[in-house]
């Protein structure tokens, strides 16, 4: 079945450092999404990517949809303590007839020390 | 606040029991999705409903079922519960489905189900 390989599994960084994480798959996706999940809450959408090669920013976050449509990366610049959390990549695919679903990576746990 | 409301936030029950989880989508969203999040499996897609009709199925057990009502809220029914069903269950909603272009899914805060 489809799988997303997300790396790294965890990161421990100093405040102010830049962060990079990525997802790869053997499958092609039409949409890549990046979510952040804080303890006790649901995933919150950070960035949505709809076209191969697309580079999109949201404040200090930048994400790219790989040209092969099989990968994506997320960069966080100048990290701050509130960036702590689990970051998930997700690929959108058509499930069964006309439905749609997301497949998620296992997540990258980010810890930021001040 | 995503606009997606899930109740209850926590549920504790015993093996063999049946529970119902409820989800109210964001205003205007016609699609509802259910996901299960466990430590070992991560976030897994269960099922999607669009405007009251089942649209897609993922890794949903036969003991689980869902429906979407005319007011667009959805319920996930879990029966003959087993210890391994303990997990976070998330509902997400979006405006349309794959036939209506790309719309991102917005998640509720989940229901934590604990089976004793």
PDB file of C-alpha atoms in Angstrom:
ATOM      1  CA  UNK A   1       0.000   0.000   0.000  1.00  0.00           C
ATOM      2  CA  UNK A   2       0.923   3.648  -0.074  1.00  0.00           C
ATOM      3  CA  UNK A   3       3.418   4.830   2.484  1.00  0.00           C
ATOM      4  CA  UNK A   4       5.035   8.102   3.367  1.00  0.00           C
ATOM      5  CA  UNK A   5       8.539   8.107   4.790  1.00  0.00           C
ATOM      6  CA  UNK A   6       9.019  11.176   6.936  1.00  0.00           C
ATOM      7  CA  UNK A   7      12.368  12.184   8.349  1.00  0.00           C
ATOM      8  CA  UNK A   8      13.873  12.932  10.680  1.00  0.00           C
ATOM      9  CA  UNK A   9      11.790  11.247  13.371  1.00  0.00           C
ATOM     10  CA  UNK A  10      12.827  13.867  15.915  1.00  0.00           C
ATOM     11  CA  UNK A  11      14.941  16.994  16.133  1.00  0.00           C
ATOM     12  CA  UNK A  12      16.448  18.866  19.049  1.00  0.00           C
ATOM     13  CA  UNK A  13      17.542  22.373  18.132  1.00  0.00           C
ATOM     14  CA  UNK A  14      18.434  25.722  19.649  1.00  0.00           C
ATOM     15  CA  UNK A  15      16.143  28.701  19.353  1.00  0.00           C
ATOM     16  CA  UNK A  16      17.019  30.682  16.238  1.00  0.00           C
ATOM     17  CA  UNK A  17      18.198  27.707  14.199  1.00  0.00           C
ATOM     18  CA  UNK A  18      16.645  26.689  10.903  1.00  0.00           C
ATOM     19  CA  UNK A  19      14.872  23.332  10.570  1.00  0.00           C
ATOM     20  CA  UNK A  20      14.309  21.089   7.593  1.00  0.00           C
ATOM     21  CA  UNK A  21      12.187  17.945   7.339  1.00  0.00           C
ATOM     22  CA  UNK A  22      10.973  15.937   4.376  1.00  0.00           C
ATOM     23  CA  UNK A  23       8.647  13.234   3.158  1.00  0.00           C
ATOM     24  CA  UNK A  24       9.156  10.771   0.364  1.00  0.00           C
ATOM     25  CA  UNK A  25       6.964   8.146  -1.196  1.00  0.00           C
ATOM     26  CA  UNK A  26       7.006   5.602  -3.989  1.00  0.00           C
ATOM     27  CA  UNK A  27       3.531   6.855  -4.933  1.00  0.00           C
ATOM     28  CA  UNK A  28       2.496  10.012  -6.736  1.00  0.00           C
ATOM     29  CA  UNK A  29       0.228  12.460  -4.937  1.00  0.00           C
ATOM     30  CA  UNK A  30      -1.836  15.332  -6.303  1.00  0.00           C
ATOM     31  CA  UNK A  31      -1.587  17.372  -3.148  1.00  0.00           C
ATOM     32  CA  UNK A  32       0.936  17.595  -0.345  1.00  0.00           C
ATOM     33  CA  UNK A  33      -0.018  19.055   3.016  1.00  0.00           C
ATOM     34  CA  UNK A  34       1.923  19.888   6.139  1.00  0.00           C
ATOM     35  CA  UNK A  35       0.227  19.820   9.545  1.00  0.00           C
ATOM     36  CA  UNK A  36       1.379  20.590  13.076  1.00  0.00           C
ATOM     37  CA  UNK A  37      -0.094  18.832  16.091  1.00  0.00           C
ATOM     38  CA  UNK A  38       0.203  20.080  19.662  1.00  0.00           C
ATOM     39  CA  UNK A  39      -0.529  17.804  22.645  1.00  0.00           C
ATOM     40  CA  UNK A  40      -4.241  17.268  23.173  1.00  0.00           C
ATOM     41  CA  UNK A  41      -5.211  18.925  19.919  1.00  0.00           C
ATOM     42  CA  UNK A  42      -5.925  17.923  16.369  1.00  0.00           C
ATOM     43  CA  UNK A  43      -3.556  18.527  13.465  1.00  0.00           C
ATOM     44  CA  UNK A  44      -3.570  22.111  12.244  1.00  0.00           C
ATOM     45  CA  UNK A  45      -2.946  22.828   8.582  1.00  0.00           C
ATOM     46  CA  UNK A  46       0.240  24.815   7.956  1.00  0.00           C
ATOM     47  CA  UNK A  47       0.742  24.723   4.202  1.00  0.00           C
ATOM     48  CA  UNK A  48      -1.045  23.099   1.246  1.00  0.00           C
ATOM     49  CA  UNK A  49       0.751  22.403  -2.043  1.00  0.00           C
ATOM     50  CA  UNK A  50      -1.179  21.656  -5.226  1.00  0.00           C
ATOM     51  CA  UNK A  51       1.316  21.689  -8.110  1.00  0.00           C
ATOM     52  CA  UNK A  52       4.557  19.875  -8.766  1.00  0.00           C
ATOM     53  CA  UNK A  53       7.460  22.225  -8.158  1.00  0.00           C
ATOM     54  CA  UNK A  54       5.316  24.652  -6.161  1.00  0.00           C
ATOM     55  CA  UNK A  55       7.114  26.551  -3.422  1.00  0.00           C
ATOM     56  CA  UNK A  56       4.849  28.134  -0.805  1.00  0.00           C
ATOM     57  CA  UNK A  57       5.585  30.168   2.298  1.00  0.00           C
ATOM     58  CA  UNK A  58       3.570  30.851   5.415  1.00  0.00           C
ATOM     59  CA  UNK A  59       5.513  33.236   7.624  1.00  0.00           C
ATOM     60  CA  UNK A  60       8.719  31.493   8.690  1.00  0.00           C
ATOM     61  CA  UNK A  61       7.570  28.244   7.081  1.00  0.00           C
ATOM     62  CA  UNK A  62       8.391  27.261   3.520  1.00  0.00           C
ATOM     63  CA  UNK A  63       7.331  24.059   1.810  1.00  0.00           C
ATOM     64  CA  UNK A  64       7.874  22.620  -1.637  1.00  0.00           C
ATOM     65  CA  UNK A  65       6.028  20.055  -3.731  1.00  0.00           C
ATOM     66  CA  UNK A  66       8.679  17.885  -5.371  1.00  0.00           C
ATOM     67  CA  UNK A  67       8.865  17.870  -9.171  1.00  0.00           C
ATOM     68  CA  UNK A  68       8.385  14.092  -9.264  1.00  0.00           C
ATOM     69  CA  UNK A  69       5.225  14.505  -7.098  1.00  0.00           C
ATOM     70  CA  UNK A  70       6.658  11.854  -4.800  1.00  0.00           C
ATOM     71  CA  UNK A  71       8.214  14.095  -2.182  1.00  0.00           C
ATOM     72  CA  UNK A  72       7.918  17.327  -0.248  1.00  0.00           C
ATOM     73  CA  UNK A  73       9.956  19.252   2.284  1.00  0.00           C
ATOM     74  CA  UNK A  74       9.183  21.768   5.009  1.00  0.00           C
ATOM     75  CA  UNK A  75      11.630  24.366   6.264  1.00  0.00           C
ATOM     76  CA  UNK A  76      11.227  26.463   9.391  1.00  0.00           C
ATOM     77  CA  UNK A  77      13.506  29.449   9.675  1.00  0.00           C
ATOM     78  CA  UNK A  78      14.662  31.117  12.897  1.00  0.00           C
ATOM     79  CA  UNK A  79      12.863  28.659  15.167  1.00  0.00           C
ATOM     80  CA  UNK A  80      11.159  29.864  18.345  1.00  0.00           C
ATOM     81  CA  UNK A  81       9.951  27.915  21.399  1.00  0.00           C
ATOM     82  CA  UNK A  82       6.330  27.813  20.184  1.00  0.00           C
ATOM     83  CA  UNK A  83       7.456  25.818  17.139  1.00  0.00           C
ATOM     84  CA  UNK A  84       7.651  22.799  19.439  1.00  0.00           C
ATOM     85  CA  UNK A  85       5.285  20.049  18.382  1.00  0.00           C
ATOM     86  CA  UNK A  86       4.842  17.187  15.964  1.00  0.00           C
ATOM     87  CA  UNK A  87       4.894  17.993  12.259  1.00  0.00           C
ATOM     88  CA  UNK A  88       3.151  15.687   9.828  1.00  0.00           C
ATOM     89  CA  UNK A  89       3.305  15.532   6.089  1.00  0.00           C
ATOM     90  CA  UNK A  90       0.275  14.182   4.254  1.00  0.00           C
ATOM     91  CA  UNK A  91      -0.329  13.149   0.689  1.00  0.00           C
ATOM     92  CA  UNK A  92      -3.781  13.380  -0.798  1.00  0.00           C
ATOM     93  CA  UNK A  93      -5.020  10.575  -2.997  1.00  0.00           C
ATOM     94  CA  UNK A  94      -8.235   9.361  -4.541  1.00  0.00           C
ATOM     95  CA  UNK A  95      -9.644   6.504  -2.505  1.00  0.00           C
ATOM     96  CA  UNK A  96     -12.093   3.995  -3.944  1.00  0.00           C
ATOM     97  CA  UNK A  97     -14.484   5.584  -6.427  1.00  0.00           C
ATOM     98  CA  UNK A  98     -14.450   9.347  -6.193  1.00  0.00           C
ATOM     99  CA  UNK A  99     -13.567   9.833  -2.582  1.00  0.00           C
ATOM    100  CA  UNK A 100     -10.449  11.409  -1.272  1.00  0.00           C
ATOM    101  CA  UNK A 101      -8.267  10.661   1.699  1.00  0.00           C
ATOM    102  CA  UNK A 102      -4.975  11.613   3.235  1.00  0.00           C
ATOM    103  CA  UNK A 103      -2.085   9.354   4.058  1.00  0.00           C
ATOM    104  CA  UNK A 104       0.155  10.697   6.782  1.00  0.00           C
ATOM    105  CA  UNK A 105       3.816  10.370   7.567  1.00  0.00           C
ATOM    106  CA  UNK A 106       4.795   9.168  11.055  1.00  0.00           C
ATOM    107  CA  UNK A 107       5.662  12.710  12.108  1.00  0.00           C
ATOM    108  CA  UNK A 108       8.723  14.728  13.103  1.00  0.00           C
ATOM    109  CA  UNK A 109       8.866  15.726  16.753  1.00  0.00           C
ATOM    110  CA  UNK A 110      10.529  19.111  17.119  1.00  0.00           C
ATOM    111  CA  UNK A 111      12.052  20.287  20.392  1.00  0.00           C
ATOM    112  CA  UNK A 112      13.416  23.819  20.702  1.00  0.00           C
ATOM    113  CA  UNK A 113      15.602  24.929  23.573  1.00  0.00           C
ATOM    114  CA  UNK A 114      15.945  28.588  24.414  1.00  0.00           C
TER     115      UNK A 114
ATOM    116  CA  UNK B   1     -10.094  26.918  16.396  1.00  0.00           C
ATOM    117  CA  UNK B   2     -10.637  24.825  13.260  1.00  0.00           C
ATOM    118  CA  UNK B   3     -14.424  25.038  13.429  1.00  0.00           C
ATOM    119  CA  UNK B   4     -14.736  21.250  13.613  1.00  0.00           C
ATOM    120  CA  UNK B   5     -16.355  20.102  16.860  1.00  0.00           C
ATOM    121  CA  UNK B   6     -15.964  16.628  18.291  1.00  0.00           C
ATOM    122  CA  UNK B   7     -17.686  15.172  21.335  1.00  0.00           C
ATOM    123  CA  UNK B   8     -16.964  13.732  23.770  1.00  0.00           C
ATOM    124  CA  UNK B   9     -13.327  14.733  24.349  1.00  0.00           C
ATOM    125  CA  UNK B  10     -12.653  11.654  26.445  1.00  0.00           C
ATOM    126  CA  UNK B  11     -14.390   8.310  26.645  1.00  0.00           C
ATOM    127  CA  UNK B  12     -13.544   5.419  28.942  1.00  0.00           C
ATOM    128  CA  UNK B  13     -15.307   2.113  28.518  1.00  0.00           C
ATOM    129  CA  UNK B  14     -14.787  -1.628  28.755  1.00  0.00           C
ATOM    130  CA  UNK B  15     -14.073  -4.349  26.231  1.00  0.00           C
ATOM    131  CA  UNK B  16     -17.116  -5.603  24.377  1.00  0.00           C
ATOM    132  CA  UNK B  17     -18.974  -2.322  24.688  1.00  0.00           C
ATOM    133  CA  UNK B  18     -20.241   0.019  21.971  1.00  0.00           C
ATOM    134  CA  UNK B  19     -19.654   3.761  21.724  1.00  0.00           C
ATOM    135  CA  UNK B  20     -20.664   6.604  19.432  1.00  0.00           C
ATOM    136  CA  UNK B  21     -18.399   9.518  18.596  1.00  0.00           C
ATOM    137  CA  UNK B  22     -19.880  12.682  17.182  1.00  0.00           C
ATOM    138  CA  UNK B  23     -18.535  15.285  14.793  1.00  0.00           C
ATOM    139  CA  UNK B  24     -19.913  18.609  13.588  1.00  0.00           C
ATOM    140  CA  UNK B  25     -18.071  19.876  10.500  1.00  0.00           C
ATOM    141  CA  UNK B  26     -17.136  23.470   9.777  1.00  0.00           C
ATOM    142  CA  UNK B  27     -19.999  25.579   8.563  1.00  0.00           C
ATOM    143  CA  UNK B  28     -20.397  25.022   4.818  1.00  0.00           C
ATOM    144  CA  UNK B  29     -18.276  21.878   4.644  1.00  0.00           C
ATOM    145  CA  UNK B  30     -19.979  18.917   3.015  1.00  0.00           C
ATOM    146  CA  UNK B  31     -17.270  16.288   3.486  1.00  0.00           C
ATOM    147  CA  UNK B  32     -16.465  14.583   6.747  1.00  0.00           C
ATOM    148  CA  UNK B  33     -13.527  12.256   7.291  1.00  0.00           C
ATOM    149  CA  UNK B  34     -12.708  10.002  10.226  1.00  0.00           C
ATOM    150  CA  UNK B  35      -9.172   9.087  11.263  1.00  0.00           C
ATOM    151  CA  UNK B  36      -7.687   6.920  13.986  1.00  0.00           C
ATOM    152  CA  UNK B  37      -4.414   7.931  15.625  1.00  0.00           C
ATOM    153  CA  UNK B  38      -2.485   5.389  17.667  1.00  0.00           C
ATOM    154  CA  UNK B  39       1.110   5.330  18.822  1.00  0.00           C
ATOM    155  CA  UNK B  40       2.125   2.420  16.645  1.00  0.00           C
ATOM    156  CA  UNK B  41       0.084   3.109  13.504  1.00  0.00           C
ATOM    157  CA  UNK B  42       0.076   6.901  13.387  1.00  0.00           C
ATOM    158  CA  UNK B  43      -2.833   8.669  11.686  1.00  0.00           C
ATOM    159  CA  UNK B  44      -4.920   6.250   9.633  1.00  0.00           C
ATOM    160  CA  UNK B  45      -7.816   7.161   7.366  1.00  0.00           C
ATOM    161  CA  UNK B  46     -11.036   5.315   8.198  1.00  0.00           C
ATOM    162  CA  UNK B  47     -13.892   6.639   6.103  1.00  0.00           C
ATOM    163  CA  UNK B  48     -15.243   9.668   4.221  1.00  0.00           C
ATOM    164  CA  UNK B  49     -18.796  10.930   3.794  1.00  0.00           C
ATOM    165  CA  UNK B  50     -19.869  13.596   1.357  1.00  0.00           C
ATOM    166  CA  UNK B  51     -23.270  15.236   1.700  1.00  0.00           C
ATOM    167  CA  UNK B  52     -24.731  12.233   3.478  1.00  0.00           C
ATOM    168  CA  UNK B  53     -23.258   9.514   1.288  1.00  0.00           C
ATOM    169  CA  UNK B  54     -20.306   7.273   1.915  1.00  0.00           C
ATOM    170  CA  UNK B  55     -17.568   8.283  -0.519  1.00  0.00           C
ATOM    171  CA  UNK B  56     -14.395   6.450   0.420  1.00  0.00           C
ATOM    172  CA  UNK B  57     -13.272   3.737   2.779  1.00  0.00           C
ATOM    173  CA  UNK B  58      -9.851   3.218   4.257  1.00  0.00           C
ATOM    174  CA  UNK B  59      -8.641   0.894   6.999  1.00  0.00           C
ATOM    175  CA  UNK B  60     -11.962   0.687   8.813  1.00  0.00           C
ATOM    176  CA  UNK B  61     -12.827  -2.486  10.701  1.00  0.00           C
ATOM    177  CA  UNK B  62     -16.168  -4.210  10.163  1.00  0.00           C
ATOM    178  CA  UNK B  63     -16.956  -3.543  13.829  1.00  0.00           C
ATOM    179  CA  UNK B  64     -16.872   0.178  13.035  1.00  0.00           C
ATOM    180  CA  UNK B  65     -19.462   2.101  11.087  1.00  0.00           C
ATOM    181  CA  UNK B  66     -20.276   5.715  10.383  1.00  0.00           C
ATOM    182  CA  UNK B  67     -23.013   7.863   8.972  1.00  0.00           C
ATOM    183  CA  UNK B  68     -23.594  11.474   8.023  1.00  0.00           C
ATOM    184  CA  UNK B  69     -26.955  13.009   8.785  1.00  0.00           C
ATOM    185  CA  UNK B  70     -28.977  15.580   6.789  1.00  0.00           C
ATOM    186  CA  UNK B  71     -27.635  18.392   8.971  1.00  0.00           C
ATOM    187  CA  UNK B  72     -24.146  17.157   7.928  1.00  0.00           C
ATOM    188  CA  UNK B  73     -22.987  16.096  11.362  1.00  0.00           C
ATOM    189  CA  UNK B  74     -21.449  12.647  11.470  1.00  0.00           C
ATOM    190  CA  UNK B  75     -21.225   9.810  13.951  1.00  0.00           C
ATOM    191  CA  UNK B  76     -18.660   7.035  14.185  1.00  0.00           C
ATOM    192  CA  UNK B  77     -19.940   3.898  15.879  1.00  0.00           C
ATOM    193  CA  UNK B  78     -17.453   1.478  17.394  1.00  0.00           C
ATOM    194  CA  UNK B  79     -18.777  -1.863  18.626  1.00  0.00           C
ATOM    195  CA  UNK B  80     -17.427  -5.006  20.322  1.00  0.00           C
ATOM    196  CA  UNK B  81     -14.587  -2.860  21.543  1.00  0.00           C
ATOM    197  CA  UNK B  82     -11.164  -4.393  22.060  1.00  0.00           C
ATOM    198  CA  UNK B  83      -8.149  -3.126  23.991  1.00  0.00           C
ATOM    199  CA  UNK B  84      -6.437  -2.330  20.711  1.00  0.00           C
ATOM    200  CA  UNK B  85      -9.177   0.141  19.802  1.00  0.00           C
ATOM    201  CA  UNK B  86      -7.813   2.563  22.373  1.00  0.00           C
ATOM    202  CA  UNK B  87      -6.713   5.576  20.354  1.00  0.00           C
ATOM    203  CA  UNK B  88      -7.459   9.146  19.397  1.00  0.00           C
ATOM    204  CA  UNK B  89     -10.239   9.439  16.852  1.00  0.00           C
ATOM    205  CA  UNK B  90     -10.222  12.553  14.717  1.00  0.00           C
ATOM    206  CA  UNK B  91     -12.847  14.021  12.486  1.00  0.00           C
ATOM    207  CA  UNK B  92     -11.905  16.376   9.674  1.00  0.00           C
ATOM    208  CA  UNK B  93     -14.021  18.299   7.218  1.00  0.00           C
ATOM    209  CA  UNK B  94     -13.578  19.981   3.872  1.00  0.00           C
ATOM    210  CA  UNK B  95     -15.737  21.937   1.484  1.00  0.00           C
ATOM    211  CA  UNK B  96     -16.054  19.291  -1.191  1.00  0.00           C
ATOM    212  CA  UNK B  97     -14.361  16.129  -2.370  1.00  0.00           C
ATOM    213  CA  UNK B  98     -11.997  15.108  -5.111  1.00  0.00           C
ATOM    214  CA  UNK B  99     -14.610  15.776  -7.793  1.00  0.00           C
ATOM    215  CA  UNK B 100     -14.804  19.381  -6.726  1.00  0.00           C
ATOM    216  CA  UNK B 101     -11.181  20.334  -6.723  1.00  0.00           C
ATOM    217  CA  UNK B 102      -8.624  20.393  -3.978  1.00  0.00           C
ATOM    218  CA  UNK B 103      -9.735  21.572  -0.581  1.00  0.00           C
ATOM    219  CA  UNK B 104      -7.630  21.005   2.523  1.00  0.00           C
ATOM    220  CA  UNK B 105      -9.042  19.089   5.448  1.00  0.00           C
ATOM    221  CA  UNK B 106      -9.437  20.809   8.801  1.00  0.00           C
ATOM    222  CA  UNK B 107      -9.301  18.657  11.915  1.00  0.00           C
ATOM    223  CA  UNK B 108     -11.185  18.681  15.195  1.00  0.00           C
ATOM    224  CA  UNK B 109      -9.430  18.157  18.517  1.00  0.00           C
ATOM    225  CA  UNK B 110     -10.338  14.478  18.630  1.00  0.00           C
ATOM    226  CA  UNK B 111     -11.948  12.033  21.026  1.00  0.00           C
ATOM    227  CA  UNK B 112      -9.598  10.037  23.211  1.00  0.00           C
ATOM    228  CA  UNK B 113     -11.020   6.541  23.622  1.00  0.00           C
ATOM    229  CA  UNK B 114      -9.648   4.358  26.396  1.00  0.00           C
ATOM    230  CA  UNK B 115     -10.681   0.719  26.640  1.00  0.00           C
ATOM    231  CA  UNK B 116     -10.166  -0.900  30.036  1.00  0.00           C
TER     232      UNK B 116
END
